Coordinates of C-alpha atoms and ligand atoms in Angstrom, one line a residue:
M692 CA -20.5 -4.7 -12.4
A693 CA -17.0 -3.3 -12.8
D694 CA -14.1 -5.7 -12.7
I695 CA -11.2 -4.2 -14.6
V696 CA -8.9 -6.4 -16.5
F697 CA -5.5 -5.7 -18.1
R698 CA -4.1 -8.2 -20.6
N699 CA -0.5 -7.8 -21.5
V700 CA -0.8 -4.0 -21.5
T701 CA 2.3 -2.0 -22.5
K702 CA 2.6 1.8 -22.6
R703 CA 5.7 3.6 -23.8
Y704 CA 6.6 7.3 -23.6
G705 CA 9.5 7.7 -26.1
G706 CA 12.2 5.4 -24.8
T707 CA 10.5 4.9 -21.4
L708 CA 8.4 1.8 -20.7
A709 CA 5.9 3.4 -18.3
V710 CA 3.9 0.1 -18.1
D711 CA 5.5 -3.1 -19.2
D712 CA 3.4 -6.0 -20.1
A713 CA 0.9 -5.6 -17.2
S714 CA -1.7 -8.3 -16.7
F715 CA -4.1 -8.3 -13.7
T716 CA -7.8 -8.4 -12.7
V717 CA -9.3 -5.9 -10.2
N718 CA -12.4 -7.6 -8.9
D719 CA -15.8 -5.9 -8.6
N720 CA -16.2 -4.3 -5.1
E721 CA -12.5 -4.7 -4.4
F722 CA -10.2 -2.2 -2.6
F723 CA -7.2 -2.6 -4.9
C724 CA -3.9 -0.8 -4.4
F725 CA -1.0 -0.1 -6.7
F726 CA 2.1 0.5 -4.7
G727 CA 5.6 1.3 -5.8
P728 CA 8.3 4.0 -5.7
P729 CA 8.0 7.2 -7.7
L730 CA 8.0 6.7 -11.5
S731 CA 7.2 3.0 -11.3
G732 CA 4.1 3.4 -13.5
K733 CA 1.2 3.8 -11.0
S734 CA -0.3 7.0 -12.4
T735 CA 0.0 5.7 -16.0
I736 CA -2.0 2.6 -15.0
L737 CA -4.8 4.9 -13.7
R738 CA -4.7 7.0 -16.9
L739 CA -5.0 3.8 -19.0
M740 CA -8.1 2.8 -17.0
L741 CA -9.6 6.3 -17.4
G742 CA -8.9 6.4 -21.1
L743 CA -6.6 9.4 -20.8
A744 CA -3.9 7.2 -22.3
T745 CA -4.1 4.3 -24.8
P746 CA -2.1 1.1 -24.6
D747 CA 0.5 0.5 -27.3
T748 CA -0.2 -3.2 -27.1
G749 CA -2.6 -5.3 -25.0
E750 CA -6.2 -5.0 -24.0
I751 CA -8.2 -3.4 -21.2
L752 CA -11.7 -4.6 -20.3
I753 CA -14.1 -2.9 -17.9
G754 CA -17.1 -5.1 -16.8
G755 CA -16.2 -7.5 -19.5
R756 CA -16.3 -4.9 -22.3
P757 CA -13.1 -4.1 -24.3
V758 CA -12.5 -0.4 -23.8
N759 CA -9.2 0.3 -25.7
T760 CA -11.1 2.6 -28.1
V761 CA -13.9 3.7 -25.7
S762 CA -13.8 7.4 -24.6
P763 CA -13.2 8.4 -21.0
A764 CA -16.8 9.6 -20.6
E765 CA -18.3 6.3 -21.7
R766 CA -16.1 4.2 -19.4
N767 CA -17.8 5.7 -16.4
V768 CA -14.8 5.3 -14.1
A769 CA -14.2 8.3 -11.9
M770 CA -10.9 9.9 -10.8
V771 CA -11.5 11.2 -7.3
F772 CA -10.1 14.6 -6.2
Q773 CA -6.4 14.5 -5.5
N774 CA -7.0 16.9 -2.7
L775 CA -9.6 16.1 0.0
A776 CA -9.6 19.7 1.3
L777 CA -13.1 21.3 1.4
F778 CA -14.1 24.7 0.0
P779 CA -14.2 26.8 3.2
H780 CA -16.8 29.3 1.9
M781 CA -19.4 26.6 1.1
S782 CA -21.6 24.6 3.4
A783 CA -20.9 20.8 3.8
R784 CA -24.0 20.3 1.6
D785 CA -22.7 22.6 -1.2
N786 CA -19.3 20.9 -1.0
V787 CA -20.9 17.5 -1.6
R788 CA -23.2 18.8 -4.4
F789 CA -20.3 20.5 -6.2
P790 CA -19.2 17.7 -8.5
L791 CA -22.8 17.1 -9.7
V792 CA -23.6 20.8 -10.1
E793 CA -20.4 21.1 -12.1
R794 CA -21.6 18.3 -14.4
R795 CA -25.0 19.9 -14.7
V796 CA -26.9 16.9 -13.2
A797 CA -30.6 17.6 -12.8
E798 CA -31.6 19.1 -9.5
A799 CA -33.8 16.2 -8.4
D800 CA -31.0 13.7 -9.1
I801 CA -28.6 15.9 -7.2
E802 CA -30.8 16.0 -4.1
K803 CA -31.4 12.2 -4.3
R804 CA -27.7 11.4 -4.6
V805 CA -26.6 13.8 -1.9
A806 CA -29.2 12.3 0.5
D807 CA -28.0 8.8 -0.4
V808 CA -24.3 9.4 0.1
A809 CA -25.0 11.5 3.3
A810 CA -27.0 8.6 4.8
K811 CA -24.2 6.1 3.9
L812 CA -21.5 8.3 5.5
H813 CA -23.7 9.4 8.4
I814 CA -23.3 13.1 7.8
G815 CA -27.0 14.1 7.1
H816 CA -27.2 16.0 10.4
I817 CA -24.1 18.2 9.7
L818 CA -24.7 19.1 6.0
H819 CA -25.9 22.7 6.9
K820 CA -22.6 23.6 8.6
P821 CA -19.6 25.3 7.1
P822 CA -16.3 23.3 7.3
A823 CA -15.0 25.6 10.0
Q824 CA -17.7 24.3 12.4
L825 CA -17.0 20.6 11.7
S826 CA -14.5 18.4 13.7
G827 CA -11.5 17.0 11.8
G828 CA -13.2 13.6 11.4
E829 CA -16.4 15.1 10.1
R830 CA -14.6 17.2 7.6
Q831 CA -12.9 14.1 6.2
R832 CA -16.2 12.3 5.9
V833 CA -17.7 15.3 4.0
A834 CA -14.7 15.5 1.7
I835 CA -15.0 11.7 1.0
A836 CA -18.8 12.2 0.4
R837 CA -18.0 14.9 -2.2
A838 CA -15.5 12.5 -3.8
L839 CA -18.0 9.7 -3.9
V840 CA -21.2 11.5 -4.8
R841 CA -21.0 10.5 -8.5
D842 CA -22.0 7.0 -9.1
P843 CA -19.4 5.4 -11.4
N844 CA -18.4 1.8 -12.0
A845 CA -15.2 2.3 -10.2
Y846 CA -13.4 5.1 -8.3
L847 CA -9.7 5.8 -8.9
M848 CA -7.6 7.6 -6.4
D849 CA -4.0 8.8 -7.1
D850 CA -2.2 9.3 -3.8
P851 CA -5.3 11.1 -2.4
I852 CA -4.1 11.8 1.2
S853 CA -0.4 12.3 0.8
A854 CA -0.8 16.0 1.4
L855 CA -2.4 15.5 4.9
D856 CA -0.4 15.4 8.1
A857 CA 0.5 12.0 9.5
R858 CA -2.3 11.8 12.1
L859 CA -5.1 12.9 9.7
R860 CA -3.7 10.4 7.1
E861 CA -4.2 7.6 9.6
E862 CA -7.7 8.6 10.4
T863 CA -8.7 9.2 6.8
R864 CA -7.5 5.8 5.6
V865 CA -9.6 4.1 8.2
E866 CA -12.6 6.1 7.0
L867 CA -11.9 5.3 3.4
K868 CA -11.6 1.6 4.1
R869 CA -14.9 1.6 6.1
I870 CA -16.7 3.6 3.5
Q871 CA -15.5 1.5 0.6
R872 CA -16.9 -1.6 2.4
E873 CA -20.2 0.1 3.1
L874 CA -20.6 1.5 -0.5
G875 CA -19.6 -1.8 -2.1
K876 CA -17.8 -0.2 -5.0
T877 CA -14.5 -1.0 -6.8
L878 CA -11.9 1.4 -5.5
I879 CA -8.5 1.6 -7.1
Y880 CA -5.9 3.3 -5.0
V881 CA -2.4 4.5 -5.7
T882 CA 0.1 5.1 -3.0
H883 CA 3.8 5.3 -2.5
D884 CA 3.4 4.6 1.3
Q885 CA 3.8 1.0 2.2
E886 CA 2.0 1.2 5.4
E887 CA -1.0 2.9 3.8
A888 CA -1.1 0.3 1.0
M889 CA -1.0 -2.5 3.5
S890 CA -3.6 -1.0 5.8
V891 CA -6.3 -0.3 3.2
A892 CA -5.9 -2.9 0.4
D893 CA -7.9 -6.1 0.0
R894 CA -5.2 -6.9 -2.6
M895 CA -2.3 -5.0 -3.9
A896 CA 0.1 -4.9 -6.9
I897 CA 3.7 -4.1 -6.4
L898 CA 5.4 -2.2 -9.2
E899 CA 9.0 -1.7 -10.3
N900 CA 9.9 0.3 -13.4
G901 CA 6.5 -0.3 -15.0
K902 CA 6.6 -4.1 -14.2
I903 CA 4.2 -5.8 -11.8
R904 CA 6.4 -7.8 -9.5
Q905 CA 3.7 -9.4 -7.2
I906 CA 0.0 -9.3 -6.7
G907 CA -1.8 -10.5 -3.5
A908 CA -3.3 -9.7 -0.2
P909 CA -1.0 -7.5 1.9
A910 CA -0.5 -10.2 4.6
E911 CA 0.3 -12.8 1.9
I912 CA 2.9 -10.6 0.2
Y913 CA 4.4 -9.6 3.6
D914 CA 4.7 -13.3 4.6
R915 CA 5.9 -14.6 1.2
P916 CA 7.5 -11.8 -0.8
A917 CA 8.4 -13.1 -4.3
S918 CA 11.8 -11.3 -4.3
T919 CA 14.2 -9.2 -2.3
Y920 CA 12.8 -6.2 -4.1
V921 CA 9.3 -6.8 -2.8
A922 CA 10.7 -7.9 0.6
R923 CA 12.5 -4.6 1.1
L924 CA 9.5 -2.5 0.1
L925 CA 7.1 -3.9 2.7
G926 CA 7.7 -3.6 6.5
S927 CA 9.3 -1.2 8.8
P928 CA 12.0 -1.5 9.8
M929 CA 12.9 -3.2 6.5
M930 CA 13.6 -6.9 6.3
N931 CA 17.3 -7.7 7.0
I932 CA 18.8 -9.3 3.9
L933 CA 22.2 -11.0 4.4
K934 CA 24.6 -13.0 2.2
S935 CA 24.5 -16.6 3.2
V936 CA 26.5 -19.7 2.9
R937 CA 25.4 -23.3 3.3
G938 CA 27.1 -25.4 6.0
A939 CA 26.6 -28.9 7.3
E940 CA 24.3 -27.6 10.1
G941 CA 22.2 -25.3 8.0
V942 CA 22.8 -21.8 6.8
E943 CA 25.4 -19.3 8.0
A944 CA 24.7 -15.7 7.3
A945 CA 27.2 -13.0 6.4
E946 CA 30.4 -14.1 8.1
G947 CA 29.1 -15.3 11.5
T948 CA 26.2 -12.9 11.8
I949 CA 23.5 -15.5 12.7
R950 CA 23.2 -19.3 12.2
I951 CA 20.0 -20.9 11.1
A952 CA 19.7 -24.6 12.0
D953 CA 17.7 -25.5 8.9
K954 CA 18.7 -28.7 7.2
A955 CA 15.9 -28.0 4.6
A956 CA 17.5 -24.7 3.5
P957 CA 17.6 -24.6 -0.3
A958 CA 21.1 -25.3 -1.5
D959 CA 21.0 -22.4 -4.1
A960 CA 20.2 -19.7 -1.6
V961 CA 22.6 -16.8 -1.8
E962 CA 20.8 -14.5 0.5
I963 CA 18.5 -14.9 3.5
G964 CA 15.9 -12.5 4.8
L965 CA 15.0 -12.0 8.4
R966 CA 12.1 -9.8 9.5
P967 CA 13.1 -7.6 12.4
E968 CA 10.2 -9.0 14.5
D969 CA 11.6 -12.6 14.0
I970 CA 15.0 -11.9 15.5
K971 CA 15.2 -13.0 19.1
V972 CA 17.6 -11.0 21.3
K973 CA 18.7 -12.2 24.7
A974 CA 21.3 -10.9 27.2
W975 CA 24.6 -12.7 26.5
S976 CA 24.9 -13.5 30.3
E977 CA 21.7 -15.6 30.1
G978 CA 23.6 -18.1 28.1
G979 CA 21.8 -20.6 25.9
A980 CA 21.6 -20.6 22.1
G981 CA 22.4 -17.8 19.8
R982 CA 25.3 -16.0 18.1
P983 CA 27.0 -13.0 19.8
A984 CA 26.1 -9.5 18.7
R985 CA 26.9 -6.1 20.0
V986 CA 24.1 -3.6 20.5
F987 CA 24.9 -0.6 18.2
E988 CA 21.9 1.6 19.1
V989 CA 18.5 1.4 20.7
E990 CA 15.4 3.3 19.6
P991 CA 12.6 3.1 22.2
L992 CA 9.3 3.8 20.5
G993 CA 7.0 3.2 23.4
G994 CA 5.0 0.1 22.5
Y995 CA 8.1 -1.4 20.8
T996 CA 11.8 -0.9 20.5
V997 CA 14.1 -1.1 17.5
V998 CA 17.5 -2.5 18.3
T999 CA 20.3 -2.2 15.8
L1000 CA 22.9 -4.9 16.2
A1001 CA 26.5 -5.3 15.0
A1002 CA 26.9 -8.9 14.3
G1003 CA 29.9 -10.4 12.5
Q1004 CA 30.5 -8.1 9.5
A1005 CA 26.8 -7.0 9.3
R1006 CA 24.3 -4.7 10.8
L1007 CA 20.9 -6.1 11.7
R1008 CA 17.7 -4.5 13.1
A1009 CA 15.5 -6.3 15.5
L1010 CA 12.0 -5.2 16.6
L1011 CA 11.2 -6.0 20.2
R1012 CA 8.0 -5.6 22.2
G1013 CA 7.7 -3.0 24.9
Q1014 CA 10.8 -1.4 26.4
P1015 CA 13.4 -4.2 27.1
D1016 CA 16.4 -3.3 29.3
I1017 CA 18.9 -3.3 26.5
R1018 CA 21.8 -0.7 26.4
P1019 CA 24.1 0.4 23.6
D1020 CA 27.4 -1.7 23.5
A1021 CA 25.9 -4.6 25.5
M1022 CA 26.6 -8.1 24.2
V1023 CA 23.5 -10.1 23.3
A1024 CA 22.7 -13.5 21.8
I1025 CA 20.7 -13.4 18.6
S1026 CA 18.8 -16.3 16.9
C1027 CA 15.9 -16.9 14.6
E1028 CA 13.4 -19.8 14.1
P1029 CA 14.3 -21.6 10.9
G1030 CA 10.6 -21.5 9.9
R1031 CA 10.7 -17.7 9.8
V1032 CA 13.7 -17.4 7.4
H1033 CA 13.2 -16.2 3.8
Y1034 CA 15.6 -17.6 1.2
F1035 CA 16.5 -15.9 -2.0
G1036 CA 18.5 -17.1 -5.1
Q1037 CA 21.0 -15.6 -7.4
S1038 CA 18.6 -13.2 -9.2
G1039 CA 16.8 -12.2 -6.0
G1040 CA 13.8 -14.4 -6.4
A1041 CA 12.4 -16.2 -3.4
L1042 CA 13.1 -19.9 -3.0
A1043 CA 10.9 -22.5 -1.5
R1044 CA 12.2 -24.3 1.6
Ligands
LIG1263 P1 4.3 6.9 -10.8 O1 2.9 7.4 -10.8 O2 4.5 5.6 -10.3 O3 5.2 7.9 -10.2 P2 4.2 7.4 -13.7 O4 3.2 6.5 -14.2 O5 3.8 8.8 -13.5 O6 4.8 6.8 -12.3 O7 5.5 7.3 -14.7 C1 6.0 6.1 -15.1 C2 7.1 6.5 -16.1 O8 6.6 7.0 -17.3 C3 8.1 7.5 -15.7 O9 9.4 7.1 -16.1 C4 7.6 8.8 -16.3 O10 8.7 9.7 -16.4 C5 7.1 8.3 -17.6 N1 5.9 9.1 -18.0 C6 4.7 9.2 -17.5 N2 3.9 10.0 -18.1 C7 4.6 10.5 -19.1 C8 4.3 11.5 -20.2 N3 3.1 12.0 -20.4 N4 5.3 11.8 -21.0 C9 6.6 11.2 -20.9 N5 6.9 10.3 -20.0 C10 5.9 10.0 -19.1
LIG1264 MG1 2.1 9.2 -9.9

């Protein structure tokens, strides 16, 4: 059992609040991500869990036990290799054995644990091979097996795959997600890549300057970001955020950009947010509803197309399916369902409709 609880934990380095009054619970068996820009406090949170840093105030509990004064060794949470590259001169088996040999685990235990993790990761039949004879996917599974061969309460990973190229990153995160589910272990994962966080996490915490701004399932946070800060961090292209004014008919954004016929729009909204996939774009000649906009640029990406629009005084980005016949400088009509609009108040906080 290894749920990990932070209660009002603060950690300072000189004048810097690295972690600022953090409270959260990572549940047992959960794949939990910390996501935020560089220097937002992600690594410090992991160091506090490991016992490599001590909170100035607040309390940390692992499996219900207060651990503020417990040594790293006794906490039994494991930091996984930063680098998933294998040692090329060792067989797959010796790579997987390495962390246990290094810790002088008894030979019989090593054999048992290696067999166990190899069975779970379906690599028993390739353990005799050197890395050079393995496919890319097999190498990643061996590297993950090596990372997971110890049997701690929880695994911590600090941006473990950021050094890999994009394609291998995509494959590896799928493997990691599958393996975490099969092993049924708590995995705490730090990343600065929003797509990676969204793709792997059961739940995630979003950090800004040491403060936790929102915690929830990725889809939940994406659909209901608590602030413009969170809204901008998740999603690509980024959410369009526009100044808004309230009119009799609903909300008018940024000097004629788009009109939202929403009588229920909150009166204190100062900005509205529109996800690119929620903006409807039609040829102007088709007539019908929608405000005029000029196509500024078109990015055809195969399965979908990003269209940048100049509308009123603003630029907007819309994400369209497939490869629509839209050219730069064409006039189009843009609209958005009222139910898809996000409203934000003076301080950037989300407002209920
Ligand atoms: P992240 O992992 O999100 O990039 P960190 O946890 O490494 O962020 O850092 C959070 C803040 O704490 C930063 O402002 C960083 O400069 C500061 N910090 C982290 N560790 C130390 C340290 N050992 N000494 C001084 N400042 C530190
Ligand atoms: Mg870091």
